mmCIF file of C-alpha atoms in Angstrom:
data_model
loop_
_atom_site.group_PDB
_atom_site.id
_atom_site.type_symbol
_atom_site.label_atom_id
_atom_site.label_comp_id
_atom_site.label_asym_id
_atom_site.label_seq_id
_atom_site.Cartn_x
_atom_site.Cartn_y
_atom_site.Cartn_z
ATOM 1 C CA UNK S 1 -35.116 -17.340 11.433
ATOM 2 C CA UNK S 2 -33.664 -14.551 13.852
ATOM 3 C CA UNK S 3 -32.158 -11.730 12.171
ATOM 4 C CA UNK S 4 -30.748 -9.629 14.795
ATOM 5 C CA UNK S 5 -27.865 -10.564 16.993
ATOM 6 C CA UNK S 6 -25.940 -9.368 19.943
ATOM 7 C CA UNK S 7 -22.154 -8.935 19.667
ATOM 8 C CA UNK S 8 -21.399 -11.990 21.235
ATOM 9 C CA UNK S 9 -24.149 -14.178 19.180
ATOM 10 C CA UNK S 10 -21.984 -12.224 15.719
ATOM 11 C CA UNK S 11 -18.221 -12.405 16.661
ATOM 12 C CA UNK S 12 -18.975 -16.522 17.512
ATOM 13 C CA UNK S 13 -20.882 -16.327 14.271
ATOM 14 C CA UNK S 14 -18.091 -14.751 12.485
ATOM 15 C CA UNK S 15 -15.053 -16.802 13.892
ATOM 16 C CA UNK S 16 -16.731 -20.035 12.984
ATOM 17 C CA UNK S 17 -17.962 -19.215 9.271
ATOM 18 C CA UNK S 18 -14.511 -17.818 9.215
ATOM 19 C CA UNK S 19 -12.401 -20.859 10.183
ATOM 20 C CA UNK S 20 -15.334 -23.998 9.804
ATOM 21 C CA UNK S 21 -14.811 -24.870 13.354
ATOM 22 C CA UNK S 22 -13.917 -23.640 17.085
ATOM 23 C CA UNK S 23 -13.906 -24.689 20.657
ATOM 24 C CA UNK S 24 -16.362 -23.911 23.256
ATOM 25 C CA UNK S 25 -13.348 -23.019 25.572
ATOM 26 C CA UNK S 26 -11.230 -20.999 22.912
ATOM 27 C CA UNK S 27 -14.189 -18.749 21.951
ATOM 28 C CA UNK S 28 -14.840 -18.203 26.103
ATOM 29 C CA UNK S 29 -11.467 -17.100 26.248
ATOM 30 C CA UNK S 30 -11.340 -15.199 23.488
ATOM 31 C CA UNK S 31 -14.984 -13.234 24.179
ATOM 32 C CA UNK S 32 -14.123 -13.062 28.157
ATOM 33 C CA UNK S 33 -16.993 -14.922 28.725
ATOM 34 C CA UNK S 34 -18.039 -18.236 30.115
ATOM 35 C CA UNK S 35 -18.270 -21.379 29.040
ATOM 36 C CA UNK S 36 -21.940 -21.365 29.833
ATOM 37 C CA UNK S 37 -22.462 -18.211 27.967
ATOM 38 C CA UNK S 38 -21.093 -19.359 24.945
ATOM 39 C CA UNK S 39 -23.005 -22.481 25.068
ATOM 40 C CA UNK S 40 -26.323 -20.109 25.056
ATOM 41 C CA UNK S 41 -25.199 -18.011 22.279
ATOM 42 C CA UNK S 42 -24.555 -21.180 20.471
ATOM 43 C CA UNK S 43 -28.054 -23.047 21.333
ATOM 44 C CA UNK S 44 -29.783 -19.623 19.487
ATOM 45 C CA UNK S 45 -27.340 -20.056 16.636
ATOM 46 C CA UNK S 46 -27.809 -23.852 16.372
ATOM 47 C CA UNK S 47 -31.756 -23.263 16.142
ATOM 48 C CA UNK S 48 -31.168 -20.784 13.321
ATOM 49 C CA UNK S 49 -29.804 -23.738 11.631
ATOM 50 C CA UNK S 50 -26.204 -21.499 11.278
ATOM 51 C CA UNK S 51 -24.155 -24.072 13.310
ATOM 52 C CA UNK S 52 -24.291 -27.263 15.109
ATOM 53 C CA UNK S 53 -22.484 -28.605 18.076
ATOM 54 C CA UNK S 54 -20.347 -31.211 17.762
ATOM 55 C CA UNK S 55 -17.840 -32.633 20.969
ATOM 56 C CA UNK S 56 -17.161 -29.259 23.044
ATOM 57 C CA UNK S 57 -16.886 -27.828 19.532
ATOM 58 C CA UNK S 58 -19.395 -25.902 16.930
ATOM 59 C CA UNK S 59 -19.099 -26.364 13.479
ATOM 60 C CA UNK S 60 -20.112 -23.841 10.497
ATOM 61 C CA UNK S 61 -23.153 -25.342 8.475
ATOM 62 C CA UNK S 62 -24.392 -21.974 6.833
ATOM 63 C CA UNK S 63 -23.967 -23.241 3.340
ATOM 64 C CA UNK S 64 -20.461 -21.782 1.806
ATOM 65 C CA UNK S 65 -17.314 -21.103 2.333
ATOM 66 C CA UNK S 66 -15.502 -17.625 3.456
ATOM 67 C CA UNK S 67 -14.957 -15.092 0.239
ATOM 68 C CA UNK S 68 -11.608 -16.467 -1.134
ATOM 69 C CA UNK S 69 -9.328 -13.230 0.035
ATOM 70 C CA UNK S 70 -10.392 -14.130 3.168
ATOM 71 C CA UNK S 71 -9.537 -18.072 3.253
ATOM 72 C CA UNK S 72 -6.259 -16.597 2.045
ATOM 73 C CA UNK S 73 -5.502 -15.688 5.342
ATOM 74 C CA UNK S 74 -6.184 -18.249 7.409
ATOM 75 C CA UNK S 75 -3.378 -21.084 8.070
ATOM 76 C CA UNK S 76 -1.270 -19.373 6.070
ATOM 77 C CA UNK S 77 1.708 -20.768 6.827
ATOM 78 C CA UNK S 78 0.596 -24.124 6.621
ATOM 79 C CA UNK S 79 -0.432 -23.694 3.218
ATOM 80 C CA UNK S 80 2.825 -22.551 2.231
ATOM 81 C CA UNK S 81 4.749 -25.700 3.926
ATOM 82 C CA UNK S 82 2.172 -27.721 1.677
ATOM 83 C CA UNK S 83 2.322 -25.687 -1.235
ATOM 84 C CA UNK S 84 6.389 -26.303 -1.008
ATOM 85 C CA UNK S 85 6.137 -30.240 -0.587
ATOM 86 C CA UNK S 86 3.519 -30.160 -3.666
ATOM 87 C CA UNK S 87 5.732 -28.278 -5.733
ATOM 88 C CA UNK S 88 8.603 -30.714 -4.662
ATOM 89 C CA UNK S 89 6.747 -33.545 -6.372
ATOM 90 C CA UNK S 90 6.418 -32.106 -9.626
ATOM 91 C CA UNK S 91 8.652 -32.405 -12.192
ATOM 92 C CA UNK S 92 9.303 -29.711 -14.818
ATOM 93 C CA UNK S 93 7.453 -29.839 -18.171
ATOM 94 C CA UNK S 94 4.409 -31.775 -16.479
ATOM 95 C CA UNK S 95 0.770 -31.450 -17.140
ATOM 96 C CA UNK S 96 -0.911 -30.189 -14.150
ATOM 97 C CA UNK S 97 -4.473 -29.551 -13.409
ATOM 98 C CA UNK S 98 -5.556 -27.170 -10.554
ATOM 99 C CA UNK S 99 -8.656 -26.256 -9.283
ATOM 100 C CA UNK S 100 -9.310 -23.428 -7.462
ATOM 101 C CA UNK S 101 -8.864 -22.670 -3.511
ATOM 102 C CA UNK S 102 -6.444 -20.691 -0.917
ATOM 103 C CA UNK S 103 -4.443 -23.686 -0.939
ATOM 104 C CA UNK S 104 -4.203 -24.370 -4.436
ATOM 105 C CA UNK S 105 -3.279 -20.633 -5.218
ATOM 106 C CA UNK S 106 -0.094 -21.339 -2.466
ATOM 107 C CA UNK S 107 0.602 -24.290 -4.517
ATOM 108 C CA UNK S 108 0.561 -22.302 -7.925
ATOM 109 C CA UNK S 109 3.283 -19.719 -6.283
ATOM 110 C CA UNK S 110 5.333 -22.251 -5.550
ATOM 111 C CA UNK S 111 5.216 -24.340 -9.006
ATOM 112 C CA UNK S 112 6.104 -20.442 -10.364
ATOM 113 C CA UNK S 113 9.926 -22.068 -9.635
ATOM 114 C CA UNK S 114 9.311 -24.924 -11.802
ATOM 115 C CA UNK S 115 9.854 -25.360 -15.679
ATOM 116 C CA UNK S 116 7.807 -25.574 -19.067
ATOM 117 C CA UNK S 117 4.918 -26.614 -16.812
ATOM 118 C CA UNK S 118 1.201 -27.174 -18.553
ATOM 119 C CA UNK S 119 -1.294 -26.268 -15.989
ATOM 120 C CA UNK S 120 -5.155 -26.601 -16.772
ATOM 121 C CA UNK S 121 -7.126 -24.659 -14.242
ATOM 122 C CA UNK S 122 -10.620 -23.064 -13.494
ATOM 123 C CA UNK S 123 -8.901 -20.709 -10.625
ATOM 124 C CA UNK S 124 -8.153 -16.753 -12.050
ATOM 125 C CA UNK S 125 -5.621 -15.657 -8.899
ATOM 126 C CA UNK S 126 -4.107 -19.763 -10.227
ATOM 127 C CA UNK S 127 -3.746 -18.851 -14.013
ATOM 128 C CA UNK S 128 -2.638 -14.972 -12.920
ATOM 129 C CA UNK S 129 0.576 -16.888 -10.242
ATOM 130 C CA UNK S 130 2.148 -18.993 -13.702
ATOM 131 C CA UNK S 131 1.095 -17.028 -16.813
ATOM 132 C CA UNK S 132 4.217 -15.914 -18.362
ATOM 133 C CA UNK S 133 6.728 -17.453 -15.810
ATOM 134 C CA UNK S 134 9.586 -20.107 -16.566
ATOM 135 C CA UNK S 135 7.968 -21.110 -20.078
ATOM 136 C CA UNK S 136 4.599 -22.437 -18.452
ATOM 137 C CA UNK S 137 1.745 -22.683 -20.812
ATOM 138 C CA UNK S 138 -1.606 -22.187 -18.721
ATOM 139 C CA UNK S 139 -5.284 -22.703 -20.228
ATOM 140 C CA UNK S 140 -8.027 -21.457 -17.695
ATOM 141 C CA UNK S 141 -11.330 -22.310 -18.260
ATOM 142 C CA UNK S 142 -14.089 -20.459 -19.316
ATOM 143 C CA UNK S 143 -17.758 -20.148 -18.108
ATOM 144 C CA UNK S 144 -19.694 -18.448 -15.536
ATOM 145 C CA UNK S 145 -17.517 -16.285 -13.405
ATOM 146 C CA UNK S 146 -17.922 -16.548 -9.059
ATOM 147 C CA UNK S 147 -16.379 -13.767 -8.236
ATOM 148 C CA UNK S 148 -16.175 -14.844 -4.055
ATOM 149 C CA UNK S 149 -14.858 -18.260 -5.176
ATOM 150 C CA UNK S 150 -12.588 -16.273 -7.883
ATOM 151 C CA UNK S 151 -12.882 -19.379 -10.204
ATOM 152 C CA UNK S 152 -15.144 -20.387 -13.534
ATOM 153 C CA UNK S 153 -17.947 -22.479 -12.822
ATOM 154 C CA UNK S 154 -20.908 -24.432 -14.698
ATOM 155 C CA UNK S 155 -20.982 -26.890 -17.687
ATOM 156 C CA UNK S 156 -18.441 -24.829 -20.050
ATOM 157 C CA UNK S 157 -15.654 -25.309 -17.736
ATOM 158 C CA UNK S 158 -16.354 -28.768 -17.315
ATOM 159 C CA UNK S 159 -16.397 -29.272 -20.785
ATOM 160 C CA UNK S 160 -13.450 -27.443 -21.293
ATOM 161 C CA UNK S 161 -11.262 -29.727 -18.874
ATOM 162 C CA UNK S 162 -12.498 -32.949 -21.369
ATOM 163 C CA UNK S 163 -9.641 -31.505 -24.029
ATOM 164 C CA UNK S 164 -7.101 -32.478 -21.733
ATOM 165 C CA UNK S 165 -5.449 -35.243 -20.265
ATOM 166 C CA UNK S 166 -3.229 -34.349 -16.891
ATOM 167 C CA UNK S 167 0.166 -36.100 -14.971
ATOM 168 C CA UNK S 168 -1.857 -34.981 -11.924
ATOM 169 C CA UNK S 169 -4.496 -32.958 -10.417
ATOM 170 C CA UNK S 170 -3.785 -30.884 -7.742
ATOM 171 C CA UNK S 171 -7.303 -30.431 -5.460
ATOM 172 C CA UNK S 172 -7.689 -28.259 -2.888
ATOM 173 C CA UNK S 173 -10.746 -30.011 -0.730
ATOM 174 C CA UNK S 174 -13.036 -28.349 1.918
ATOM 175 C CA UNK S 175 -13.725 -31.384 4.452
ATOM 176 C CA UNK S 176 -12.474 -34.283 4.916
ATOM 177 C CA UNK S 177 -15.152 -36.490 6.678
ATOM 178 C CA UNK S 178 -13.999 -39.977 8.151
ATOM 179 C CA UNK S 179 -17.678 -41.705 6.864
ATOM 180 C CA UNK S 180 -17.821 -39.529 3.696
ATOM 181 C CA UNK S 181 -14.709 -39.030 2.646
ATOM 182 C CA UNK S 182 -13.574 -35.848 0.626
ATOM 183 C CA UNK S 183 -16.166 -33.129 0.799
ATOM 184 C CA UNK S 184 -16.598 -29.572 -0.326
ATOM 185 C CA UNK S 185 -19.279 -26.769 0.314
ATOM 186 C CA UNK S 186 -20.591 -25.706 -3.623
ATOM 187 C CA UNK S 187 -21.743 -28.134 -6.030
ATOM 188 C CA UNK S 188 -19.989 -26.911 -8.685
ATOM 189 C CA UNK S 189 -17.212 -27.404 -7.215
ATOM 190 C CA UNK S 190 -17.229 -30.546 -6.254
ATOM 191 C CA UNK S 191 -18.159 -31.723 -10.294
ATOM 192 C CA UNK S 192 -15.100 -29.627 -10.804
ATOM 193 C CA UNK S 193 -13.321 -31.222 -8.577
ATOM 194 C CA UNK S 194 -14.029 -35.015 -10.287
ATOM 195 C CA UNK S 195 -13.828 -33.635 -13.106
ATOM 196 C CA UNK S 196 -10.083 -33.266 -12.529
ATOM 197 C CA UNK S 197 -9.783 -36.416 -11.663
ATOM 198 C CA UNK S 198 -11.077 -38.653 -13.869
ATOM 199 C CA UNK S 199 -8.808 -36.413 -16.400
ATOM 200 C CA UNK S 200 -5.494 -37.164 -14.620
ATOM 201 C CA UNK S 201 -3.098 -40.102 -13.892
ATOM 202 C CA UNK S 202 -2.781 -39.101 -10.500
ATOM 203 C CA UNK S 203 -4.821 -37.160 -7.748
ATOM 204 C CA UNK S 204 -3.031 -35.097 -5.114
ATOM 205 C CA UNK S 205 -5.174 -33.447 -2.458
ATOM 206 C CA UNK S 206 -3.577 -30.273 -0.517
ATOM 207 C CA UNK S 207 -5.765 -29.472 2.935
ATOM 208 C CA UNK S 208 -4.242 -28.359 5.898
ATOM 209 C CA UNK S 209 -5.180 -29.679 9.049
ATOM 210 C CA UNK S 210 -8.332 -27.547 9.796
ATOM 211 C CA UNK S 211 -10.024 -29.881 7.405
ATOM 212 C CA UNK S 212 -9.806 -33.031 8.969
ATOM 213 C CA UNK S 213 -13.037 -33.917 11.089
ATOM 214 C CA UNK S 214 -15.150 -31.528 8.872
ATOM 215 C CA UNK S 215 -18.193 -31.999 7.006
ATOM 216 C CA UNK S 216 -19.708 -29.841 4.363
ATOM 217 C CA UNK S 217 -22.748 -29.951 1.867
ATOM 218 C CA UNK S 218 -21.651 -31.986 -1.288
ATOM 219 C CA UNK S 219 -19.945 -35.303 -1.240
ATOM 220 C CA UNK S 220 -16.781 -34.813 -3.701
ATOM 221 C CA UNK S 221 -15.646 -38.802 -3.898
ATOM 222 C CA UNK S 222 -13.785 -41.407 -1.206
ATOM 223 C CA UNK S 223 -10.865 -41.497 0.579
ATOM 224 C CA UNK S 224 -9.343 -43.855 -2.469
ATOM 225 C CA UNK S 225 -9.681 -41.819 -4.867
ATOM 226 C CA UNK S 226 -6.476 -40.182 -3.295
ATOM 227 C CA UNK S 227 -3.086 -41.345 -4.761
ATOM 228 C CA UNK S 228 -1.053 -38.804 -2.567
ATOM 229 C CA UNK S 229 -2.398 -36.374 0.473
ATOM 230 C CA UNK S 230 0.127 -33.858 1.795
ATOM 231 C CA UNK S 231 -0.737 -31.601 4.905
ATOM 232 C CA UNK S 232 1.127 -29.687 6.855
ATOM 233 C CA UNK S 233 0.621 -31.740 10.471
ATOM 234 C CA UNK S 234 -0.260 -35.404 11.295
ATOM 235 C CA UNK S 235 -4.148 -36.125 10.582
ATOM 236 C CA UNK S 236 -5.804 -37.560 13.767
ATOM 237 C CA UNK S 237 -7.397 -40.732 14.321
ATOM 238 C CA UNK S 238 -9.094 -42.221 12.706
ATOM 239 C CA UNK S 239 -7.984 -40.454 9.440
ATOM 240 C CA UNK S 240 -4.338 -41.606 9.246
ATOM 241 C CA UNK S 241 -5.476 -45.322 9.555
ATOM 242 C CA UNK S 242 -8.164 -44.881 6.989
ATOM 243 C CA UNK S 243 -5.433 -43.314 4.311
ATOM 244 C CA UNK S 244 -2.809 -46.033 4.966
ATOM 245 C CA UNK S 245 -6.044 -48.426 4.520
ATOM 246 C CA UNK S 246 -7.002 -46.834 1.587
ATOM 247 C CA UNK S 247 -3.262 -47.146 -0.172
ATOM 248 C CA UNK S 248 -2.863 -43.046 0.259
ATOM 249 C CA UNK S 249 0.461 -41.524 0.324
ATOM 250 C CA UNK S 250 0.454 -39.232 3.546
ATOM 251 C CA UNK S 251 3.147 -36.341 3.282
ATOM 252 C CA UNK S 252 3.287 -34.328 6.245
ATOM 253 C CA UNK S 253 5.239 -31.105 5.612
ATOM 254 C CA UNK S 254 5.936 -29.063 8.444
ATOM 255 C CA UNK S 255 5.702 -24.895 8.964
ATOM 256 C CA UNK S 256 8.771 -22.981 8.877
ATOM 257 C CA UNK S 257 10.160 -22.843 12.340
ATOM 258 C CA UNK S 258 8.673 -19.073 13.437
ATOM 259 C CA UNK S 259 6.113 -18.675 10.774
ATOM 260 C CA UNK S 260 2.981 -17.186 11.850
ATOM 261 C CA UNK S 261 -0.250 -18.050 10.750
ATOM 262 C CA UNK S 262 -3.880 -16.980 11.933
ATOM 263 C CA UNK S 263 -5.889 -19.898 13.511
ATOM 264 C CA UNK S 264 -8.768 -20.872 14.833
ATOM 265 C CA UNK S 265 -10.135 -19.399 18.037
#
């Protein structure tokens, strides 16, 4: 593999481990380049086995996700008009279970508002949003500590989350792939992730709409596994078929008129 890079080869390199995804023609116009050019940056990034192309689009395959400070960031706001239409549907004194992610950690600011909850959760900057606020009790799961996921890992957590049984788990997913279904990038945290639900009565899923059309590493379970999905715009085709097929709820919550948010290039 390549090592060095020129600035062009990097900031593409950058913007798409950053966000998952980006157009040829966004990254032209945001390098000042051509389309042409971008396509050669990408052919030398694709061989590196960084990216791949995928319809006038490349696609981050480099093996993880963005550090979770960073992910904080991006789609903001549309994490906060999902994390308000979560919060919506739960009722005070429930048992929740949360796992960790930027979308999740919106979600726990918002269910800050609600009452007496119990919330169950591998996800530190989670347990840090509810300890100590409105009467919530919050158990956070030990283990092995990843500090760029900011979440405990490994079989002790897992083990931890069989003491409990939860109203509903609250994931927040990395892909969502129209053959495979819900996806995520780390291994652990896709056993994490099923862990949750086999230990709740329902499954929510949070993902804004960068996720739809991705795929990452680890296969986390199928589309019907879902009970409810809420996102902040409509999915494309063929996803909204596939969830109505499927007998998933599909909330679509909507920014606040104004908000900003940083998006893909």
């Amino acid at each position: 593999m390549r090592h060095v890079r020129n600035s062009c080869e990097q900031a593409i390199l950058d913007t798409v481990r950053r966000d998952g995804r980006a157009r040829i023609a966004a990254l032209a116009r945001a390098l000042s380049v051509s389309d042409e050019t971008v396509r050669r940056h990408v052919r030398a990034l694709v061989a590196d086995g960084l990216v791949r192309r995928e319809h006038g689009a490349v696609v981050w395959v480099g093996g993880s996700e963005p550090p979770f400070e960073r992910r904080l960031s991006v789609n903001a706001a549309a994490k906060r008009a999902i994390a308000r239409a979560v919060a919506e549907r739960v009722e005070d004194g429930a048992t929740v279970m949360l796992d960790t992610g930027s979308t999740t950690a919106y979600v726990a600011e918002a269910l800050a508002a609600r009452r007496e909850l119990t919330v169950i959760t591998n996800g530190i900057e989670i347990a840090r949003s509810l300890v100590g606020r409105n009467g919530h009790r919050v158990y956070l799961a030990g283990g092995a500590l990843d500090a760029r996921l900011a979440a405990a890992l490994g079989p002790e957590a897992l083990a931890f989350l069989d003491q409990f049984h939860a109203d509903l788990a609250i994931l927040s997913i990395a892909a969502i792939d129209a053959e495979q279904g819900l996806m995520d990038f780390e291994l652990d945290e896709a056993r994490m992730a099923r862990a949750m639900m086999r230990r709740a009565r329902r499954v929510l899923v949070a993902a804004d709409h960068s996720k739809f059309g991705r795929r990452a590493a680890v296969r986390v379970a199928d589309l019907g596994a879902v009970d409810l999905l809420v996102t902040e715009a409509p999915p494309p085709e063929p996803f909204e078929a596939q969830l109505a097929a499927a007998g998933v709820e599909l909330v679509v919550a909507m920014p606040a008129a104004g908000a900003r948010q940083s998006v893909s290039v």
